[in-house]
Amino acid sequence: MELKPILEVGDLHFSYKKTPVLKGIDFTLYKGEVVSLLGPNGCGKSTLMRLMLKLLDSKRRIKLHGAFLESYSHKEVASHIAYIPQYHNVPFNYSVLEMVLMGRISKLGFFGMPTQTDRDKAHEALEKAGISELAKRPFGQLSGGQKQLVLLARALAQEVNLFFMDEPVNGLDYGNQIRLLELIDSLAKEGYTFLKTTHYPDHALLVSSRVAVMNGGTIIADGAPDEVIRSSMIEKVYGIQADIITHGAHARCVPVFHNKH
């Protein structure tokens, strides 16, 4: 049976003023995938994600559930896609529960008051993210890893199945990086769909059903992780040598250091 696409990008070009950033992007996202968007700084990953969130004008080159993205309001986009940014500080010292309740705005409207149902959904999201014990804690006092889990819980509270994550492990210590990747993997097994940008080939190999590689504003490879992430690709995109080895059930990317001493 042919899979039905959730999101389709066709021949997408984009420039900031007169500087080309994206050059003919073709990309399709299907239900249940974990897709890692890999590439160096400045290759256009974040711009592509902003276009898919309708934060920039895609000029009728992107479809969401078969309809052009321009036909959706921003609230309607939020009813289909949850965006999970890198963890950040907020100007007010909201509690964790209040932060997660913000995920219900697309259901309530900006001036709606949360109901008991909304609070129940927020607590369910905290439980699913494994951080129920943080509900009353001030968000600003959490560690980076805890903040990232709160933002994921907020996205779960939106009751959508498609999540966009922009470099989710950036700034997290190694333990929290792995814990977050394990949670993404667990949620994907429940049927959630993820698109995440990353700088780490190892993370793309560890938690992805598909990897798309961007370089110079185009997608130069798109396929199964072990078919895309090869030594030749690492050298072409990043300009370094690396070996791809298998340890246990997973492949690893091991950079080759050249000792010049």
PDB file of C-alpha atoms in Angstrom:
ATOM      1  CA  MET A   1       0.000   0.000   0.000  1.00  0.00           C
ATOM      2  CA  GLU A   2       1.383   3.402  -0.962  1.00  0.00           C
ATOM      3  CA  LEU A   3       2.029   5.691   1.976  1.00  0.00           C
ATOM      4  CA  LYS A   4       0.145   8.974   2.026  1.00  0.00           C
ATOM      5  CA  PRO A   5       2.411  11.984   2.516  1.00  0.00           C
ATOM      6  CA  ILE A   6       1.807  14.376   5.397  1.00  0.00           C
ATOM      7  CA  LEU A   7       3.903  17.184   3.986  1.00  0.00           C
ATOM      8  CA  GLU A   8       5.237  17.755   0.456  1.00  0.00           C
ATOM      9  CA  VAL A   9       7.811  20.280  -0.753  1.00  0.00           C
ATOM     10  CA  GLY A  10       8.190  20.714  -4.511  1.00  0.00           C
ATOM     11  CA  ASP A  11      10.901  22.707  -6.340  1.00  0.00           C
ATOM     12  CA  LEU A  12      11.186  25.186  -3.486  1.00  0.00           C
ATOM     13  CA  HIS A  13      13.488  28.168  -3.980  1.00  0.00           C
ATOM     14  CA  PHE A  14      14.036  30.889  -1.394  1.00  0.00           C
ATOM     15  CA  SER A  15      16.259  33.943  -1.075  1.00  0.00           C
ATOM     16  CA  TYR A  16      16.907  36.482   1.661  1.00  0.00           C
ATOM     17  CA  LYS A  17      16.826  39.718  -0.330  1.00  0.00           C
ATOM     18  CA  LYS A  18      19.090  38.779  -3.258  1.00  0.00           C
ATOM     19  CA  THR A  19      20.997  35.987  -1.541  1.00  0.00           C
ATOM     20  CA  PRO A  20      19.806  32.500  -2.610  1.00  0.00           C
ATOM     21  CA  VAL A  21      19.401  30.133   0.340  1.00  0.00           C
ATOM     22  CA  LEU A  22      17.322  27.229  -1.021  1.00  0.00           C
ATOM     23  CA  LYS A  23      17.692  26.035  -4.577  1.00  0.00           C
ATOM     24  CA  GLY A  24      15.018  23.631  -5.790  1.00  0.00           C
ATOM     25  CA  ILE A  25      14.187  21.604  -2.667  1.00  0.00           C
ATOM     26  CA  ASP A  26      12.070  18.470  -3.165  1.00  0.00           C
ATOM     27  CA  PHE A  27      11.115  16.712   0.051  1.00  0.00           C
ATOM     28  CA  THR A  28       8.271  14.534   1.325  1.00  0.00           C
ATOM     29  CA  LEU A  29       7.451  13.527   4.891  1.00  0.00           C
ATOM     30  CA  TYR A  30       5.355  10.447   5.662  1.00  0.00           C
ATOM     31  CA  LYS A  31       3.481   9.404   8.795  1.00  0.00           C
ATOM     32  CA  GLY A  32       5.503   7.577  11.435  1.00  0.00           C
ATOM     33  CA  GLU A  33       8.923   8.620  10.193  1.00  0.00           C
ATOM     34  CA  VAL A  34      11.810  10.044  12.188  1.00  0.00           C
ATOM     35  CA  VAL A  35      13.674  12.109   9.617  1.00  0.00           C
ATOM     36  CA  SER A  36      17.004  13.726  10.468  1.00  0.00           C
ATOM     37  CA  LEU A  37      17.940  16.760   8.383  1.00  0.00           C
ATOM     38  CA  LEU A  38      21.713  16.797   8.383  1.00  0.00           C
ATOM     39  CA  GLY A  39      24.102  19.436   7.072  1.00  0.00           C
ATOM     40  CA  PRO A  40      26.661  22.132   7.932  1.00  0.00           C
ATOM     41  CA  ASN A  41      25.914  25.607   9.241  1.00  0.00           C
ATOM     42  CA  GLY A  42      24.403  27.891   6.623  1.00  0.00           C
ATOM     43  CA  CYS A  43      23.162  25.111   4.339  1.00  0.00           C
ATOM     44  CA  GLY A  44      19.494  26.140   4.741  1.00  0.00           C
ATOM     45  CA  LYS A  45      18.130  23.617   7.271  1.00  0.00           C
ATOM     46  CA  SER A  46      16.537  26.168   9.601  1.00  0.00           C
ATOM     47  CA  THR A  47      15.187  28.223   6.683  1.00  0.00           C
ATOM     48  CA  LEU A  48      13.512  25.135   5.232  1.00  0.00           C
ATOM     49  CA  MET A  49      11.922  24.375   8.606  1.00  0.00           C
ATOM     50  CA  ARG A  50      10.659  27.963   8.954  1.00  0.00           C
ATOM     51  CA  LEU A  51       9.072  27.730   5.501  1.00  0.00           C
ATOM     52  CA  MET A  52       7.353  24.463   6.435  1.00  0.00           C
ATOM     53  CA  LEU A  53       5.965  26.160   9.565  1.00  0.00           C
ATOM     54  CA  LYS A  54       4.564  29.024   7.470  1.00  0.00           C
ATOM     55  CA  LEU A  55       6.864  31.517   9.152  1.00  0.00           C
ATOM     56  CA  LEU A  56       8.101  32.479   5.674  1.00  0.00           C
ATOM     57  CA  ASP A  57       6.211  32.592   2.364  1.00  0.00           C
ATOM     58  CA  SER A  58       6.717  29.366   0.404  1.00  0.00           C
ATOM     59  CA  LYS A  59       4.859  30.659  -2.692  1.00  0.00           C
ATOM     60  CA  ARG A  60       2.616  27.600  -3.025  1.00  0.00           C
ATOM     61  CA  ARG A  61       5.502  25.126  -3.039  1.00  0.00           C
ATOM     62  CA  ILE A  62       4.535  23.300   0.156  1.00  0.00           C
ATOM     63  CA  LYS A  63       1.487  21.148   0.824  1.00  0.00           C
ATOM     64  CA  LEU A  64       0.237  19.970   4.222  1.00  0.00           C
ATOM     65  CA  HIS A  65      -2.205  17.057   4.048  1.00  0.00           C
ATOM     66  CA  GLY A  66      -2.672  17.767   0.330  1.00  0.00           C
ATOM     67  CA  ALA A  67      -3.553  21.483   0.642  1.00  0.00           C
ATOM     68  CA  PHE A  68      -1.198  24.392  -0.009  1.00  0.00           C
ATOM     69  CA  LEU A  69       0.278  25.711   3.218  1.00  0.00           C
ATOM     70  CA  GLU A  70      -0.877  29.239   2.319  1.00  0.00           C
ATOM     71  CA  SER A  71      -4.490  28.091   2.725  1.00  0.00           C
ATOM     72  CA  TYR A  72      -3.917  27.421   6.449  1.00  0.00           C
ATOM     73  CA  SER A  73      -4.040  30.037   9.181  1.00  0.00           C
ATOM     74  CA  HIS A  74      -1.184  30.001  11.667  1.00  0.00           C
ATOM     75  CA  LYS A  75      -3.549  28.546  14.250  1.00  0.00           C
ATOM     76  CA  GLU A  76      -4.498  25.760  11.830  1.00  0.00           C
ATOM     77  CA  VAL A  77      -0.832  25.003  11.175  1.00  0.00           C
ATOM     78  CA  ALA A  78      -0.366  24.701  14.964  1.00  0.00           C
ATOM     79  CA  SER A  79      -3.216  22.188  15.054  1.00  0.00           C
ATOM     80  CA  HIS A  80      -1.155  19.922  12.762  1.00  0.00           C
ATOM     81  CA  ILE A  81       2.496  20.680  13.571  1.00  0.00           C
ATOM     82  CA  ALA A  82       4.225  21.238  16.909  1.00  0.00           C
ATOM     83  CA  TYR A  83       7.491  23.158  16.810  1.00  0.00           C
ATOM     84  CA  ILE A  84      10.031  22.351  19.515  1.00  0.00           C
ATOM     85  CA  PRO A  85      12.836  24.924  19.576  1.00  0.00           C
ATOM     86  CA  GLN A  86      16.170  24.642  21.327  1.00  0.00           C
ATOM     87  CA  TYR A  87      15.603  25.205  25.025  1.00  0.00           C
ATOM     88  CA  HIS A  88      15.392  28.835  25.978  1.00  0.00           C
ATOM     89  CA  ASN A  89      14.680  31.153  28.863  1.00  0.00           C
ATOM     90  CA  VAL A  90      11.356  32.943  29.130  1.00  0.00           C
ATOM     91  CA  PRO A  91      10.828  36.504  30.423  1.00  0.00           C
ATOM     92  CA  PHE A  92       8.407  35.404  33.157  1.00  0.00           C
ATOM     93  CA  ASN A  93       9.054  32.680  35.678  1.00  0.00           C
ATOM     94  CA  TYR A  94       6.264  30.331  34.641  1.00  0.00           C
ATOM     95  CA  SER A  95       5.883  26.981  36.309  1.00  0.00           C
ATOM     96  CA  VAL A  96       6.482  23.857  34.259  1.00  0.00           C
ATOM     97  CA  LEU A  97       2.740  23.117  34.233  1.00  0.00           C
ATOM     98  CA  GLU A  98       2.000  26.637  32.946  1.00  0.00           C
ATOM     99  CA  MET A  99       4.602  26.185  30.179  1.00  0.00           C
ATOM    100  CA  VAL A 100       3.003  22.923  29.094  1.00  0.00           C
ATOM    101  CA  LEU A 101      -0.500  24.446  29.231  1.00  0.00           C
ATOM    102  CA  MET A 102       0.681  26.926  26.583  1.00  0.00           C
ATOM    103  CA  GLY A 103       0.568  23.994  24.182  1.00  0.00           C
ATOM    104  CA  ARG A 104      -3.223  24.149  24.462  1.00  0.00           C
ATOM    105  CA  ILE A 105      -3.428  27.655  22.923  1.00  0.00           C
ATOM    106  CA  SER A 106      -4.240  26.262  19.477  1.00  0.00           C
ATOM    107  CA  LYS A 107      -7.287  24.601  21.065  1.00  0.00           C
ATOM    108  CA  LEU A 108      -8.332  27.570  23.217  1.00  0.00           C
ATOM    109  CA  GLY A 109      -7.394  30.711  21.372  1.00  0.00           C
ATOM    110  CA  PHE A 110      -5.107  33.323  22.894  1.00  0.00           C
ATOM    111  CA  PHE A 111      -7.695  34.674  25.329  1.00  0.00           C
ATOM    112  CA  GLY A 112      -9.308  31.375  26.309  1.00  0.00           C
ATOM    113  CA  MET A 113      -8.928  30.086  29.850  1.00  0.00           C
ATOM    114  CA  PRO A 114      -7.686  26.519  30.328  1.00  0.00           C
ATOM    115  CA  THR A 115     -10.327  24.058  31.455  1.00  0.00           C
ATOM    116  CA  GLN A 116      -9.893  20.980  33.610  1.00  0.00           C
ATOM    117  CA  THR A 117      -9.614  18.981  30.387  1.00  0.00           C
ATOM    118  CA  ASP A 118      -6.687  21.169  29.317  1.00  0.00           C
ATOM    119  CA  ARG A 119      -5.008  20.655  32.677  1.00  0.00           C
ATOM    120  CA  ASP A 120      -5.537  16.901  32.407  1.00  0.00           C
ATOM    121  CA  LYS A 121      -3.968  16.912  28.927  1.00  0.00           C
ATOM    122  CA  ALA A 122      -1.004  18.902  30.266  1.00  0.00           C
ATOM    123  CA  HIS A 123      -0.453  16.407  33.095  1.00  0.00           C
ATOM    124  CA  GLU A 124      -0.727  13.513  30.600  1.00  0.00           C
ATOM    125  CA  ALA A 125       1.932  15.175  28.442  1.00  0.00           C
ATOM    126  CA  LEU A 126       4.235  15.626  31.449  1.00  0.00           C
ATOM    127  CA  GLU A 127       3.796  11.969  32.316  1.00  0.00           C
ATOM    128  CA  LYS A 128       4.519  10.858  28.747  1.00  0.00           C
ATOM    129  CA  ALA A 129       7.698  12.967  28.770  1.00  0.00           C
ATOM    130  CA  GLY A 130       8.642  11.396  32.111  1.00  0.00           C
ATOM    131  CA  ILE A 131       8.772  14.666  34.059  1.00  0.00           C
ATOM    132  CA  SER A 132       5.562  14.721  36.120  1.00  0.00           C
ATOM    133  CA  GLU A 133       7.573  15.508  39.253  1.00  0.00           C
ATOM    134  CA  LEU A 134       8.609  18.868  37.734  1.00  0.00           C
ATOM    135  CA  ALA A 135       5.056  20.229  37.339  1.00  0.00           C
ATOM    136  CA  LYS A 136       5.320  22.851  40.081  1.00  0.00           C
ATOM    137  CA  ARG A 137       8.963  23.789  39.492  1.00  0.00           C
ATOM    138  CA  PRO A 138       9.813  27.208  37.972  1.00  0.00           C
ATOM    139  CA  PHE A 139      10.836  26.672  34.353  1.00  0.00           C
ATOM    140  CA  GLY A 140      13.741  29.098  34.672  1.00  0.00           C
ATOM    141  CA  GLN A 141      15.368  27.016  37.400  1.00  0.00           C
ATOM    142  CA  LEU A 142      15.562  23.813  35.372  1.00  0.00           C
ATOM    143  CA  SER A 143      18.615  22.350  33.685  1.00  0.00           C
ATOM    144  CA  GLY A 144      18.922  22.539  29.906  1.00  0.00           C
ATOM    145  CA  GLY A 145      17.902  18.908  29.517  1.00  0.00           C
ATOM    146  CA  GLN A 146      14.851  19.354  31.728  1.00  0.00           C
ATOM    147  CA  LYS A 147      13.814  22.469  29.787  1.00  0.00           C
ATOM    148  CA  GLN A 148      14.010  20.555  26.515  1.00  0.00           C
ATOM    149  CA  LEU A 149      11.776  17.817  27.922  1.00  0.00           C
ATOM    150  CA  VAL A 150       9.283  20.471  29.073  1.00  0.00           C
ATOM    151  CA  LEU A 151       9.162  21.906  25.548  1.00  0.00           C
ATOM    152  CA  LEU A 152       8.549  18.407  24.199  1.00  0.00           C
ATOM    153  CA  ALA A 153       5.738  17.937  26.742  1.00  0.00           C
ATOM    154  CA  ARG A 154       4.263  21.273  25.633  1.00  0.00           C
ATOM    155  CA  ALA A 155       4.252  19.967  22.060  1.00  0.00           C
ATOM    156  CA  LEU A 156       2.573  16.730  23.174  1.00  0.00           C
ATOM    157  CA  ALA A 157      -0.123  18.804  24.872  1.00  0.00           C
ATOM    158  CA  GLN A 158      -0.985  20.279  21.459  1.00  0.00           C
ATOM    159  CA  GLU A 159      -2.366  16.838  20.542  1.00  0.00           C
ATOM    160  CA  VAL A 160      -0.676  16.721  17.161  1.00  0.00           C
ATOM    161  CA  ASN A 161       1.285  13.862  15.630  1.00  0.00           C
ATOM    162  CA  LEU A 162       3.924  15.828  13.716  1.00  0.00           C
ATOM    163  CA  PHE A 163       6.857  17.408  15.536  1.00  0.00           C
ATOM    164  CA  PHE A 164       9.550  19.711  14.144  1.00  0.00           C
ATOM    165  CA  MET A 165      12.690  19.919  16.286  1.00  0.00           C
ATOM    166  CA  ASP A 166      15.492  22.391  15.540  1.00  0.00           C
ATOM    167  CA  GLU A 167      18.804  20.968  16.794  1.00  0.00           C
ATOM    168  CA  PRO A 168      17.134  19.496  19.892  1.00  0.00           C
ATOM    169  CA  VAL A 169      20.326  18.370  21.654  1.00  0.00           C
ATOM    170  CA  ASN A 170      22.220  21.642  21.217  1.00  0.00           C
ATOM    171  CA  GLY A 171      23.599  22.791  24.570  1.00  0.00           C
ATOM    172  CA  LEU A 172      22.631  19.594  26.420  1.00  0.00           C
ATOM    173  CA  ASP A 173      25.154  17.453  28.272  1.00  0.00           C
ATOM    174  CA  TYR A 174      25.847  13.990  26.893  1.00  0.00           C
ATOM    175  CA  GLY A 175      23.475  12.171  29.242  1.00  0.00           C
ATOM    176  CA  ASN A 176      20.550  14.464  28.450  1.00  0.00           C
ATOM    177  CA  GLN A 177      21.276  14.198  24.732  1.00  0.00           C
ATOM    178  CA  ILE A 178      20.893  10.417  24.867  1.00  0.00           C
ATOM    179  CA  ARG A 179      17.830  10.556  27.131  1.00  0.00           C
ATOM    180  CA  LEU A 180      16.107  12.956  24.719  1.00  0.00           C
ATOM    181  CA  LEU A 181      16.961  10.781  21.719  1.00  0.00           C
ATOM    182  CA  GLU A 182      15.597   7.717  23.532  1.00  0.00           C
ATOM    183  CA  LEU A 183      12.336   9.571  24.213  1.00  0.00           C
ATOM    184  CA  ILE A 184      12.038  10.571  20.537  1.00  0.00           C
ATOM    185  CA  ASP A 185      12.599   6.933  19.553  1.00  0.00           C
ATOM    186  CA  SER A 186       9.967   5.766  22.056  1.00  0.00           C
ATOM    187  CA  LEU A 187       7.376   8.296  20.858  1.00  0.00           C
ATOM    188  CA  ALA A 188       8.030   7.380  17.221  1.00  0.00           C
ATOM    189  CA  LYS A 189       7.183   3.771  18.070  1.00  0.00           C
ATOM    190  CA  GLU A 190       3.788   5.077  19.293  1.00  0.00           C
ATOM    191  CA  GLY A 191       3.110   6.597  15.854  1.00  0.00           C
ATOM    192  CA  TYR A 192       4.390  10.164  16.216  1.00  0.00           C
ATOM    193  CA  THR A 193       6.274  11.701  13.288  1.00  0.00           C
ATOM    194  CA  PHE A 194       9.469  13.720  13.772  1.00  0.00           C
ATOM    195  CA  LEU A 195      11.539  15.991  11.573  1.00  0.00           C
ATOM    196  CA  LYS A 196      14.677  17.154  13.363  1.00  0.00           C
ATOM    197  CA  THR A 197      17.680  19.142  12.238  1.00  0.00           C
ATOM    198  CA  THR A 198      21.018  18.021  13.591  1.00  0.00           C
ATOM    199  CA  HIS A 199      24.746  18.557  13.295  1.00  0.00           C
ATOM    200  CA  TYR A 200      25.538  15.062  14.545  1.00  0.00           C
ATOM    201  CA  PRO A 201      25.802  12.124  12.080  1.00  0.00           C
ATOM    202  CA  ASP A 202      25.946   9.759  15.076  1.00  0.00           C
ATOM    203  CA  HIS A 203      22.557  10.953  16.312  1.00  0.00           C
ATOM    204  CA  ALA A 204      21.080  10.632  12.828  1.00  0.00           C
ATOM    205  CA  LEU A 205      22.349   7.041  12.678  1.00  0.00           C
ATOM    206  CA  LEU A 206      21.044   6.293  16.163  1.00  0.00           C
ATOM    207  CA  VAL A 207      17.495   7.677  15.910  1.00  0.00           C
ATOM    208  CA  SER A 208      16.224   7.992  12.335  1.00  0.00           C
ATOM    209  CA  SER A 209      14.174   6.008   9.879  1.00  0.00           C
ATOM    210  CA  ARG A 210      15.433   8.354   7.148  1.00  0.00           C
ATOM    211  CA  VAL A 211      18.197  10.918   6.682  1.00  0.00           C
ATOM    212  CA  ALA A 212      18.164  13.883   4.299  1.00  0.00           C
ATOM    213  CA  VAL A 213      21.457  15.708   3.777  1.00  0.00           C
ATOM    214  CA  MET A 214      21.505  19.373   2.817  1.00  0.00           C
ATOM    215  CA  ASN A 215      24.483  21.206   1.382  1.00  0.00           C
ATOM    216  CA  GLY A 216      24.622  24.522  -0.448  1.00  0.00           C
ATOM    217  CA  GLY A 217      20.862  25.006  -0.343  1.00  0.00           C
ATOM    218  CA  THR A 218      19.943  21.673  -1.907  1.00  0.00           C
ATOM    219  CA  ILE A 219      19.196  18.142  -0.698  1.00  0.00           C
ATOM    220  CA  ILE A 220      22.083  16.035  -1.971  1.00  0.00           C
ATOM    221  CA  ALA A 221      21.007  12.709  -0.430  1.00  0.00           C
ATOM    222  CA  ASP A 222      17.801  11.285   1.031  1.00  0.00           C
ATOM    223  CA  GLY A 223      17.321   7.711   2.169  1.00  0.00           C
ATOM    224  CA  ALA A 224      17.998   5.068   4.801  1.00  0.00           C
ATOM    225  CA  PRO A 225      20.567   6.236   7.395  1.00  0.00           C
ATOM    226  CA  ASP A 226      23.148   3.537   6.653  1.00  0.00           C
ATOM    227  CA  GLU A 227      22.874   4.206   2.914  1.00  0.00           C
ATOM    228  CA  VAL A 228      23.220   7.991   3.226  1.00  0.00           C
ATOM    229  CA  ILE A 229      25.771   8.429   6.015  1.00  0.00           C
ATOM    230  CA  ARG A 230      28.975   7.163   4.462  1.00  0.00           C
ATOM    231  CA  SER A 231      32.597   8.238   4.653  1.00  0.00           C
ATOM    232  CA  SER A 232      32.372   9.829   1.199  1.00  0.00           C
ATOM    233  CA  MET A 233      29.371  11.958   2.233  1.00  0.00           C
ATOM    234  CA  ILE A 234      31.065  13.114   5.445  1.00  0.00           C
ATOM    235  CA  GLU A 235      34.123  14.216   3.486  1.00  0.00           C
ATOM    236  CA  LYS A 236      32.053  15.960   0.808  1.00  0.00           C
ATOM    237  CA  VAL A 237      29.807  17.857   3.221  1.00  0.00           C
ATOM    238  CA  TYR A 238      32.095  18.519   6.188  1.00  0.00           C
ATOM    239  CA  GLY A 239      35.546  18.315   4.620  1.00  0.00           C
ATOM    240  CA  ILE A 240      36.857  15.738   7.085  1.00  0.00           C
ATOM    241  CA  GLN A 241      37.630  12.037   6.961  1.00  0.00           C
ATOM    242  CA  ALA A 242      35.568   9.647   9.053  1.00  0.00           C
ATOM    243  CA  ASP A 243      35.040   5.909   9.289  1.00  0.00           C
ATOM    244  CA  ILE A 244      31.575   4.408   9.634  1.00  0.00           C
ATOM    245  CA  ILE A 245      31.742   1.408  11.959  1.00  0.00           C
ATOM    246  CA  THR A 246      29.118  -0.889  13.444  1.00  0.00           C
ATOM    247  CA  HIS A 247      28.949  -1.495  17.174  1.00  0.00           C
ATOM    248  CA  GLY A 248      26.137  -3.686  18.421  1.00  0.00           C
ATOM    249  CA  ALA A 249      22.949  -2.845  16.522  1.00  0.00           C
ATOM    250  CA  HIS A 250      24.003   0.666  15.491  1.00  0.00           C
ATOM    251  CA  ALA A 251      26.454   2.282  13.115  1.00  0.00           C
ATOM    252  CA  ARG A 252      28.797   4.981  14.393  1.00  0.00           C
ATOM    253  CA  CYS A 253      30.649   7.823  12.707  1.00  0.00           C
ATOM    254  CA  VAL A 254      34.261   8.002  13.913  1.00  0.00           C
ATOM    255  CA  PRO A 255      36.324  10.994  12.741  1.00  0.00           C
ATOM    256  CA  VAL A 256      39.902  10.350  11.613  1.00  0.00           C
ATOM    257  CA  PHE A 257      42.410  12.601  13.352  1.00  0.00           C
ATOM    258  CA  HIS A 258      45.586  13.387  11.458  1.00  0.00           C
ATOM    259  CA  ASN A 259      48.470  13.784  13.873  1.00  0.00           C
ATOM    260  CA  LYS A 260      50.837  16.308  12.320  1.00  0.00           C
ATOM    261  CA  HIS A 261      53.395  16.213  15.150  1.00  0.00           C
TER     262      HIS A 261
END
